[in-house]
Structures are given as C-alpha cells and as structure tokens.
Amino acid sequence: VVMNPGYKQENLDLLNENLEKLNIKAEIFNSDIFQVVEKIAQKEPCYMCARMRRGVLYNKAQELGCNKIALGHHFEDVIETIMLNILYAGEYKTMMPKLKSVNFKGLELIRPFYYVHEEDIKAWVKHCDLKFLNCACSVTDGTIVYESKRKEIKELIESLKKVNKNVDINILRSSENVNLDSILGYKENGEKHLFLEDYDKED
C-alpha cells in the first residue's frame, strides 16, 4: 500500500512511474494529512505530519491484518535523531531498529535501512533510474517557510566529520555504550531515576 497524504497530480504520476519501474503492484489510498497539517501545525509541520502519517499507516495495516510496518529511516536519520534529542530536547534518545506498538496491538514497527547510508540509497536510486518524491508537501515546495532543525543537525555532523571522519559512527555507538555508572539519571518504563537513589547503597 502507498498512502497519498495530498500529493499534487505530478507527484502522483511520479509515484506511479516509480512503482511501474520497480514492478510493484500497490494500492494507493488517500488521506488529507497535508491539508490538516497546514491548518493546525504551521510552527512544527514536519513533526506533526510524521506523527499523523504513522497513525494512518498503523490503522491501514491493522485493517489489512498486517503485523509489521517497515519505515525507510536510514543511518543518517538515526544519528541526526540522537543529536536532535540531545541539543533540542535535553534527553538521550534514538530511533529503535524495531519497536512494538503500544497503541496498535499486534503491530510492530521495523526499520530495515537502519545501518544503510543515505549516499548508498541515492546511488541505488540513480542506478535504477528512479526519481525521489521528497515529501512533496508545502514545506518542500516553499508554501510554508520552516527552519528545519534536522537540516541544521545534518550540516553540523558534516562539519564535524571534516575533523573526525568517525563522528557519525561514534554517535551511533554511543547509544550502544551508555555507561549507567557515569550518568546523572535515566528513564525506564516512563519512570525517572537519579544517580543519588543508589549512591549511599554502595558504602
């Protein structure tokens, strides 16, 4: 299935062209997400759009009796999310490679491109003579002016890589090597814990 969140006709034509080249038979179903986001979320359109699109996809998957949704997030999306959360949300959190849905029983979200680099995806797209759709929304066509924090973080990481070429992989590895002995606090199952809780128990 492919969701149409409100594409213009030229984007729908491009979508159908890509499906034909890949020999994929897909049902295109409509939603009014772009229209709703433009009305209610002009300050944070991308965040709201992503949440709404995921909700619609979960509902469609449940309707079809599916047990998994595969999203296309790649390696750079993952490390950018880590840095966005650190610098703008004040928490250490990343995208998970697979995640069981809390609100949609029996559904699991998976990210098969978790370790695949964006440049490799672009090379494959070029090799297959496909054309990216981008988001094809009001932000990408310039109707809504939005200062993307993700773009800012992407540029920051690229500048850091000029000094240390391993910066990107080290950002990801940091999420695999959290040292609980050297952090001020953490959350588990929604409950916050501070290092002082166990500090006196060590004596």
PDB file of C-alpha atoms in Angstrom:
ATOM      1  CA  VAL A   1       0.000   0.000   0.000  1.00  0.00           C
ATOM      2  CA  VAL A   2       1.026   3.607  -0.597  1.00  0.00           C
ATOM      3  CA  MET A   3      -0.574   6.498   1.238  1.00  0.00           C
ATOM      4  CA  ASN A   4      -1.399   9.656  -0.671  1.00  0.00           C
ATOM      5  CA  PRO A   5      -1.356  12.397   2.012  1.00  0.00           C
ATOM      6  CA  GLY A   6      -2.453  15.031  -0.504  1.00  0.00           C
ATOM      7  CA  TYR A   7       0.038  14.908  -3.390  1.00  0.00           C
ATOM      8  CA  LYS A   8      -0.317  17.105  -6.434  1.00  0.00           C
ATOM      9  CA  GLN A   9      -1.001  15.237  -9.672  1.00  0.00           C
ATOM     10  CA  GLU A  10       2.624  15.453 -10.882  1.00  0.00           C
ATOM     11  CA  ASN A  11       3.764  13.721  -7.686  1.00  0.00           C
ATOM     12  CA  LEU A  12       1.152  11.001  -8.060  1.00  0.00           C
ATOM     13  CA  ASP A  13       2.344  10.474 -11.635  1.00  0.00           C
ATOM     14  CA  LEU A  14       5.935  10.191 -10.398  1.00  0.00           C
ATOM     15  CA  LEU A  15       4.871   7.730  -7.693  1.00  0.00           C
ATOM     16  CA  ASN A  16       3.115   5.524 -10.237  1.00  0.00           C
ATOM     17  CA  GLU A  17       6.136   5.743 -12.544  1.00  0.00           C
ATOM     18  CA  ASN A  18       8.457   4.526  -9.763  1.00  0.00           C
ATOM     19  CA  LEU A  19       6.101   1.662  -8.867  1.00  0.00           C
ATOM     20  CA  GLU A  20       5.969   0.606 -12.506  1.00  0.00           C
ATOM     21  CA  LYS A  21       9.772   0.651 -12.871  1.00  0.00           C
ATOM     22  CA  LEU A  22      10.111  -1.485  -9.722  1.00  0.00           C
ATOM     23  CA  ASN A  23       7.296  -3.799 -10.875  1.00  0.00           C
ATOM     24  CA  ILE A  24       5.418  -3.263  -7.606  1.00  0.00           C
ATOM     25  CA  LYS A  25       1.649  -3.575  -7.558  1.00  0.00           C
ATOM     26  CA  ALA A  26       0.434  -1.247  -4.829  1.00  0.00           C
ATOM     27  CA  GLU A  27      -2.913   0.084  -3.680  1.00  0.00           C
ATOM     28  CA  ILE A  28      -2.783   3.880  -3.325  1.00  0.00           C
ATOM     29  CA  PHE A  29      -5.164   5.133  -0.645  1.00  0.00           C
ATOM     30  CA  ASN A  30      -5.954   8.768   0.146  1.00  0.00           C
ATOM     31  CA  SER A  31      -5.735  10.852   3.306  1.00  0.00           C
ATOM     32  CA  ASP A  32      -5.962  14.599   3.970  1.00  0.00           C
ATOM     33  CA  ILE A  33      -2.845  14.878   6.141  1.00  0.00           C
ATOM     34  CA  PHE A  34      -1.171  17.729   4.221  1.00  0.00           C
ATOM     35  CA  GLN A  35      -4.363  19.782   4.394  1.00  0.00           C
ATOM     36  CA  VAL A  36      -4.824  19.185   8.143  1.00  0.00           C
ATOM     37  CA  VAL A  37      -1.164  19.923   8.972  1.00  0.00           C
ATOM     38  CA  GLU A  38      -1.296  23.232   7.068  1.00  0.00           C
ATOM     39  CA  LYS A  39      -4.245  24.284   9.246  1.00  0.00           C
ATOM     40  CA  ILE A  40      -3.100  23.152  12.699  1.00  0.00           C
ATOM     41  CA  ALA A  41       0.705  22.925  12.749  1.00  0.00           C
ATOM     42  CA  GLN A  42       2.451  25.649  10.803  1.00  0.00           C
ATOM     43  CA  LYS A  43       5.111  26.030  13.530  1.00  0.00           C
ATOM     44  CA  GLU A  44       6.048  22.321  13.617  1.00  0.00           C
ATOM     45  CA  PRO A  45       4.634  20.894  10.357  1.00  0.00           C
ATOM     46  CA  CYS A  46       7.190  18.103   9.835  1.00  0.00           C
ATOM     47  CA  TYR A  47       6.813  16.658  13.347  1.00  0.00           C
ATOM     48  CA  MET A  48       3.017  16.691  13.183  1.00  0.00           C
ATOM     49  CA  CYS A  49       2.966  15.306   9.634  1.00  0.00           C
ATOM     50  CA  ALA A  50       5.230  12.391  10.600  1.00  0.00           C
ATOM     51  CA  ARG A  51       3.040  11.501  13.598  1.00  0.00           C
ATOM     52  CA  MET A  52      -0.158  11.671  11.578  1.00  0.00           C
ATOM     53  CA  ARG A  53       1.247   9.652   8.673  1.00  0.00           C
ATOM     54  CA  ARG A  54       2.374   6.932  11.051  1.00  0.00           C
ATOM     55  CA  GLY A  55      -1.042   6.792  12.699  1.00  0.00           C
ATOM     56  CA  VAL A  56      -2.801   6.456   9.336  1.00  0.00           C
ATOM     57  CA  LEU A  57      -0.362   3.713   8.273  1.00  0.00           C
ATOM     58  CA  TYR A  58      -0.926   1.817  11.543  1.00  0.00           C
ATOM     59  CA  ASN A  59      -4.695   1.974  11.030  1.00  0.00           C
ATOM     60  CA  LYS A  60      -4.384   0.761   7.428  1.00  0.00           C
ATOM     61  CA  ALA A  61      -2.025  -2.066   8.416  1.00  0.00           C
ATOM     62  CA  GLN A  62      -4.425  -3.181  11.149  1.00  0.00           C
ATOM     63  CA  GLU A  63      -7.330  -3.027   8.704  1.00  0.00           C
ATOM     64  CA  LEU A  64      -5.407  -5.294   6.286  1.00  0.00           C
ATOM     65  CA  GLY A  65      -4.418  -7.767   9.031  1.00  0.00           C
ATOM     66  CA  CYS A  66      -0.682  -6.972   8.818  1.00  0.00           C
ATOM     67  CA  ASN A  67       1.673  -7.408  11.760  1.00  0.00           C
ATOM     68  CA  LYS A  68       4.555  -5.142  10.666  1.00  0.00           C
ATOM     69  CA  ILE A  69       5.145  -1.681   9.240  1.00  0.00           C
ATOM     70  CA  ALA A  70       8.540  -1.087   7.607  1.00  0.00           C
ATOM     71  CA  LEU A  71       9.729   2.525   7.595  1.00  0.00           C
ATOM     72  CA  GLY A  72      12.528   3.898   5.422  1.00  0.00           C
ATOM     73  CA  HIS A  73      14.680   5.639   8.043  1.00  0.00           C
ATOM     74  CA  HIS A  74      18.383   5.234   7.259  1.00  0.00           C
ATOM     75  CA  PHE A  75      21.670   5.564   9.193  1.00  0.00           C
ATOM     76  CA  GLU A  76      21.830   9.362   8.942  1.00  0.00           C
ATOM     77  CA  ASP A  77      18.222   9.691  10.165  1.00  0.00           C
ATOM     78  CA  VAL A  78      19.189   7.686  13.255  1.00  0.00           C
ATOM     79  CA  ILE A  79      22.261   9.705  14.257  1.00  0.00           C
ATOM     80  CA  GLU A  80      20.552  13.013  13.448  1.00  0.00           C
ATOM     81  CA  THR A  81      17.725  11.998  15.796  1.00  0.00           C
ATOM     82  CA  ILE A  82      20.219  11.312  18.599  1.00  0.00           C
ATOM     83  CA  MET A  83      21.760  14.760  18.178  1.00  0.00           C
ATOM     84  CA  LEU A  84      18.372  16.492  17.841  1.00  0.00           C
ATOM     85  CA  ASN A  85      17.249  14.969  21.127  1.00  0.00           C
ATOM     86  CA  ILE A  86      20.466  15.943  22.918  1.00  0.00           C
ATOM     87  CA  LEU A  87      20.643  19.521  21.640  1.00  0.00           C
ATOM     88  CA  TYR A  88      16.967  20.463  21.425  1.00  0.00           C
ATOM     89  CA  ALA A  89      15.061  18.131  23.772  1.00  0.00           C
ATOM     90  CA  GLY A  90      17.660  17.700  26.523  1.00  0.00           C
ATOM     91  CA  GLU A  91      17.402  13.917  26.518  1.00  0.00           C
ATOM     92  CA  TYR A  92      19.353  10.982  25.151  1.00  0.00           C
ATOM     93  CA  LYS A  93      17.090   9.008  22.844  1.00  0.00           C
ATOM     94  CA  THR A  94      17.326   7.419  19.421  1.00  0.00           C
ATOM     95  CA  MET A  95      15.181   5.617  16.861  1.00  0.00           C
ATOM     96  CA  MET A  96      14.941   1.910  17.562  1.00  0.00           C
ATOM     97  CA  PRO A  97      15.541  -0.641  14.761  1.00  0.00           C
ATOM     98  CA  LYS A  98      12.328  -2.403  15.792  1.00  0.00           C
ATOM     99  CA  LEU A  99       9.585  -1.433  18.171  1.00  0.00           C
ATOM    100  CA  LYS A 100       6.300  -2.984  19.321  1.00  0.00           C
ATOM    101  CA  SER A 101       3.354  -0.631  19.034  1.00  0.00           C
ATOM    102  CA  VAL A 102       1.735   0.459  22.288  1.00  0.00           C
ATOM    103  CA  ASN A 103      -1.494   1.755  20.747  1.00  0.00           C
ATOM    104  CA  PHE A 104      -1.967  -0.840  17.991  1.00  0.00           C
ATOM    105  CA  LYS A 105      -1.922  -4.326  19.464  1.00  0.00           C
ATOM    106  CA  GLY A 106      -0.069  -6.959  17.443  1.00  0.00           C
ATOM    107  CA  LEU A 107       1.748  -4.434  15.237  1.00  0.00           C
ATOM    108  CA  GLU A 108       5.499  -3.994  15.125  1.00  0.00           C
ATOM    109  CA  LEU A 109       7.476  -1.168  13.522  1.00  0.00           C
ATOM    110  CA  ILE A 110      10.743  -2.143  11.802  1.00  0.00           C
ATOM    111  CA  ARG A 111      13.459  -0.067  10.132  1.00  0.00           C
ATOM    112  CA  PRO A 112      15.302  -2.307   7.624  1.00  0.00           C
ATOM    113  CA  PHE A 113      17.610   0.526   6.422  1.00  0.00           C
ATOM    114  CA  TYR A 114      18.896   1.273   9.943  1.00  0.00           C
ATOM    115  CA  TYR A 115      22.569   0.763   9.003  1.00  0.00           C
ATOM    116  CA  VAL A 116      22.279   1.816   5.346  1.00  0.00           C
ATOM    117  CA  HIS A 117      23.870   5.173   4.482  1.00  0.00           C
ATOM    118  CA  GLU A 118      21.889   7.846   2.652  1.00  0.00           C
ATOM    119  CA  GLU A 119      24.529   8.128  -0.079  1.00  0.00           C
ATOM    120  CA  ASP A 120      24.177   4.399  -0.836  1.00  0.00           C
ATOM    121  CA  ILE A 121      20.407   4.764  -1.158  1.00  0.00           C
ATOM    122  CA  LYS A 122      20.899   7.691  -3.549  1.00  0.00           C
ATOM    123  CA  ALA A 123      23.347   5.632  -5.615  1.00  0.00           C
ATOM    124  CA  TRP A 124      20.855   2.739  -5.836  1.00  0.00           C
ATOM    125  CA  VAL A 125      18.042   5.129  -6.837  1.00  0.00           C
ATOM    126  CA  LYS A 126      20.248   6.571  -9.583  1.00  0.00           C
ATOM    127  CA  HIS A 127      21.204   3.082 -10.758  1.00  0.00           C
ATOM    128  CA  CYS A 128      17.510   2.122 -11.039  1.00  0.00           C
ATOM    129  CA  ASP A 129      16.657   5.402 -12.808  1.00  0.00           C
ATOM    130  CA  LEU A 130      14.119   6.355 -10.139  1.00  0.00           C
ATOM    131  CA  LYS A 131      13.184   9.863  -9.020  1.00  0.00           C
ATOM    132  CA  PHE A 132      12.737  10.832  -5.393  1.00  0.00           C
ATOM    133  CA  LEU A 133       9.352  12.161  -4.368  1.00  0.00           C
ATOM    134  CA  ASN A 134      10.831  14.054  -1.383  1.00  0.00           C
ATOM    135  CA  CYS A 135       7.927  14.964   0.895  1.00  0.00           C
ATOM    136  CA  ALA A 136       6.091  16.772  -1.929  1.00  0.00           C
ATOM    137  CA  CYS A 137       4.442  18.930   0.742  1.00  0.00           C
ATOM    138  CA  SER A 138       4.016  22.647   1.472  1.00  0.00           C
ATOM    139  CA  VAL A 139       7.394  22.804   3.203  1.00  0.00           C
ATOM    140  CA  THR A 140       9.355  21.323   0.293  1.00  0.00           C
ATOM    141  CA  ASP A 141       7.533  23.430  -2.299  1.00  0.00           C
ATOM    142  CA  GLY A 142       8.093  26.606  -0.250  1.00  0.00           C
ATOM    143  CA  THR A 143       4.448  27.393   0.574  1.00  0.00           C
ATOM    144  CA  ILE A 144       5.254  27.084   4.295  1.00  0.00           C
ATOM    145  CA  VAL A 145       8.572  28.575   5.394  1.00  0.00           C
ATOM    146  CA  TYR A 146      10.031  26.267   8.022  1.00  0.00           C
ATOM    147  CA  GLU A 147      13.506  26.322   9.534  1.00  0.00           C
ATOM    148  CA  SER A 148      14.422  22.653   9.689  1.00  0.00           C
ATOM    149  CA  LYS A 149      16.378  21.651  12.784  1.00  0.00           C
ATOM    150  CA  ARG A 150      17.149  18.316  11.142  1.00  0.00           C
ATOM    151  CA  LYS A 151      18.857  20.118   8.269  1.00  0.00           C
ATOM    152  CA  GLU A 152      20.836  22.143  10.804  1.00  0.00           C
ATOM    153  CA  ILE A 153      21.966  18.962  12.588  1.00  0.00           C
ATOM    154  CA  LYS A 154      22.846  17.293   9.275  1.00  0.00           C
ATOM    155  CA  GLU A 155      25.124  20.221   8.431  1.00  0.00           C
ATOM    156  CA  LEU A 156      26.646  20.150  11.937  1.00  0.00           C
ATOM    157  CA  ILE A 157      27.531  16.447  11.640  1.00  0.00           C
ATOM    158  CA  GLU A 158      29.047  17.001   8.191  1.00  0.00           C
ATOM    159  CA  SER A 159      31.229  19.809   9.554  1.00  0.00           C
ATOM    160  CA  LEU A 160      32.374  17.612  12.467  1.00  0.00           C
ATOM    161  CA  LYS A 161      33.262  14.795  10.060  1.00  0.00           C
ATOM    162  CA  LYS A 162      35.794  17.101   8.405  1.00  0.00           C
ATOM    163  CA  VAL A 163      37.744  17.000  11.685  1.00  0.00           C
ATOM    164  CA  ASN A 164      36.934  13.403  12.667  1.00  0.00           C
ATOM    165  CA  LYS A 165      35.702  11.078   9.914  1.00  0.00           C
ATOM    166  CA  ASN A 166      34.302   8.628  12.505  1.00  0.00           C
ATOM    167  CA  VAL A 167      31.973  11.141  14.163  1.00  0.00           C
ATOM    168  CA  ASP A 168      28.837   9.618  12.611  1.00  0.00           C
ATOM    169  CA  ILE A 169      29.527   6.024  13.635  1.00  0.00           C
ATOM    170  CA  ASN A 170      30.650   7.186  17.090  1.00  0.00           C
ATOM    171  CA  ILE A 171      27.311   8.955  17.581  1.00  0.00           C
ATOM    172  CA  LEU A 172      25.532   5.679  16.855  1.00  0.00           C
ATOM    173  CA  ARG A 173      27.928   3.634  19.020  1.00  0.00           C
ATOM    174  CA  SER A 174      27.271   5.970  21.935  1.00  0.00           C
ATOM    175  CA  SER A 175      23.697   4.628  22.001  1.00  0.00           C
ATOM    176  CA  GLU A 176      25.099   1.087  22.351  1.00  0.00           C
ATOM    177  CA  ASN A 177      27.571   2.012  25.096  1.00  0.00           C
ATOM    178  CA  VAL A 178      25.623   4.013  27.679  1.00  0.00           C
ATOM    179  CA  ASN A 179      27.583   3.808  30.949  1.00  0.00           C
ATOM    180  CA  LEU A 180      24.981   3.807  33.737  1.00  0.00           C
ATOM    181  CA  ASP A 181      27.763   4.297  36.318  1.00  0.00           C
ATOM    182  CA  SER A 182      28.537   7.739  34.876  1.00  0.00           C
ATOM    183  CA  ILE A 183      25.197   9.411  34.160  1.00  0.00           C
ATOM    184  CA  LEU A 184      23.083  11.688  36.356  1.00  0.00           C
ATOM    185  CA  GLY A 185      19.814   9.934  35.617  1.00  0.00           C
ATOM    186  CA  TYR A 186      17.777   7.774  33.271  1.00  0.00           C
ATOM    187  CA  LYS A 187      14.199   6.816  32.471  1.00  0.00           C
ATOM    188  CA  GLU A 188      12.870   3.279  32.498  1.00  0.00           C
ATOM    189  CA  ASN A 189       9.259   2.382  31.677  1.00  0.00           C
ATOM    190  CA  GLY A 190       8.385   6.073  31.929  1.00  0.00           C
ATOM    191  CA  GLU A 191       9.827   6.419  35.458  1.00  0.00           C
ATOM    192  CA  LYS A 192      12.775   8.720  36.106  1.00  0.00           C
ATOM    193  CA  HIS A 193      15.707   7.600  38.267  1.00  0.00           C
ATOM    194  CA  LEU A 194      18.595   9.715  39.581  1.00  0.00           C
ATOM    195  CA  PHE A 195      22.093   8.503  40.475  1.00  0.00           C
ATOM    196  CA  LEU A 196      21.574   9.522  44.119  1.00  0.00           C
ATOM    197  CA  GLU A 197      18.988   6.741  44.571  1.00  0.00           C
ATOM    198  CA  ASP A 198      21.774   4.155  44.673  1.00  0.00           C
ATOM    199  CA  TYR A 199      24.643   6.405  45.782  1.00  0.00           C
ATOM    200  CA  ASP A 200      24.552   5.561  49.513  1.00  0.00           C
ATOM    201  CA  LYS A 201      23.882   1.854  48.867  1.00  0.00           C
ATOM    202  CA  GLU A 202      27.428   1.483  47.572  1.00  0.00           C
ATOM    203  CA  ASP A 203      29.010   2.009  51.039  1.00  0.00           C
TER     204      ASP A 203
END
